Coordinates of C-alpha atoms in Angstrom, one line a residue:
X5 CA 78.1 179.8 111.9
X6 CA 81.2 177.9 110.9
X7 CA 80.7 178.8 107.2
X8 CA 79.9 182.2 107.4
X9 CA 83.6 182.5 109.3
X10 CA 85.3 180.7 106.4
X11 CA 82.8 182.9 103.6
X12 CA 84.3 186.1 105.7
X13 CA 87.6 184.5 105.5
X14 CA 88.0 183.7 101.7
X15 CA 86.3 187.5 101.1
X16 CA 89.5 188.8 103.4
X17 CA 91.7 186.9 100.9
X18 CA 90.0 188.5 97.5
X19 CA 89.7 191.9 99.1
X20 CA 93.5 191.8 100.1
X21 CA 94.7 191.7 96.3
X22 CA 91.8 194.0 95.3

């Protein structure tokens, strides 16, 4: 569960530039 929060996380971060 923990790791699918931090995968959601790091996609937040690539989407943000894109």
């Amino acid at each position: 569960m923990l790791g699918s929060l931090f995968d959601w996380f790091i996609l937040g971060c690539v989407w943000q530039p894109l």
